[in-house]
Short mmCIF file of C-alpha atoms in Angstrom, two decimals:
data_model
loop_
_atom_site.label_atom_id
_atom_site.label_comp_id
_atom_site.label_asym_id
_atom_site.label_seq_id
_atom_site.Cartn_x
_atom_site.Cartn_y
_atom_site.Cartn_z
CA MET A 1 -72.58 79.50 -189.57
CA GLN A 2 -68.91 79.52 -188.77
CA GLU A 3 -67.65 78.22 -185.46
CA VAL A 4 -66.52 81.63 -184.19
CA PHE A 5 -68.94 84.40 -185.22
CA THR A 6 -66.74 87.45 -184.56
CA GLN A 7 -63.37 86.22 -185.84
CA PRO A 8 -61.89 84.24 -188.73
CA TYR A 9 -61.72 80.49 -188.11
CA PHE A 10 -58.48 80.08 -186.17
CA CYS A 11 -59.21 77.15 -183.85
CA PRO A 12 -56.86 74.57 -185.43
CA SER A 13 -53.85 76.91 -185.20
CA GLN A 14 -53.53 77.08 -181.37
CA ASP A 15 -51.91 80.52 -181.80
CA SER A 16 -51.85 82.52 -178.56
CA LYS A 17 -52.46 85.79 -180.45
CA TRP A 18 -56.18 84.87 -180.48
CA TYR A 19 -56.41 84.88 -176.68
CA ALA A 20 -57.01 88.63 -176.88
CA ALA A 21 -60.20 87.96 -178.87
CA VAL A 22 -62.04 86.25 -176.00
CA GLU A 23 -65.20 87.69 -174.50
CA LYS A 24 -66.96 87.16 -171.22
CA ILE A 25 -70.56 85.95 -171.28
CA PRO A 26 -72.93 87.72 -170.67
CA GLU A 27 -71.00 90.97 -170.20
CA GLY A 28 -69.02 90.92 -173.46
CA PRO A 29 -69.81 93.38 -176.28
CA THR A 30 -71.06 90.77 -178.77
CA THR A 31 -73.38 89.16 -176.24
CA LYS A 32 -74.74 92.54 -175.14
CA LEU A 33 -75.46 93.60 -178.73
CA MET A 34 -77.14 90.30 -179.62
CA GLN A 35 -79.25 90.47 -176.43
CA GLU A 36 -80.49 93.90 -177.51
CA TYR A 37 -81.46 92.63 -180.97
CA ALA A 38 -83.11 89.49 -179.57
CA LYS A 39 -85.19 91.56 -177.18
CA LYS A 40 -86.07 94.19 -179.80
CA TYR A 41 -87.23 91.61 -182.35
CA ASN A 42 -88.54 89.02 -179.85
CA MET A 43 -86.35 86.21 -181.17
CA VAL A 44 -83.55 83.82 -180.25
CA ILE A 45 -80.11 84.35 -181.81
CA VAL A 46 -77.39 81.70 -181.84
CA VAL A 47 -74.01 83.43 -181.82
CA PRO A 48 -70.90 81.29 -181.28
CA ILE A 49 -68.08 83.38 -179.82
CA TYR A 50 -64.66 82.69 -178.37
CA GLU A 51 -65.36 82.64 -174.64
CA GLU A 52 -63.01 82.72 -171.68
CA GLU A 53 -64.75 80.70 -168.97
CA MET A 54 -62.08 81.59 -166.43
CA THR A 55 -58.47 82.70 -166.71
CA GLY A 56 -56.69 80.25 -169.01
CA VAL A 57 -59.83 78.25 -169.92
CA TYR A 58 -61.29 79.08 -173.35
#
C-alpha cells in the first residue's frame, strides 16, 4: 500500500501545492467513507491519508 492512499506519492518533494490535499480526521471525506465501509462489512481498514493535525502541522 502506498504511503498516501488518496494522492500520488509526493512526500519527498516538499511542494506546498499538496497542502490543499490534507484532510481532517475523523471528519474528512476519505475517513467518513472508509468508516461506512468498515461498519457495513464489519472489518478494519487501514487507510493512510495526508492529515493536518493542526494548522501548519501535517
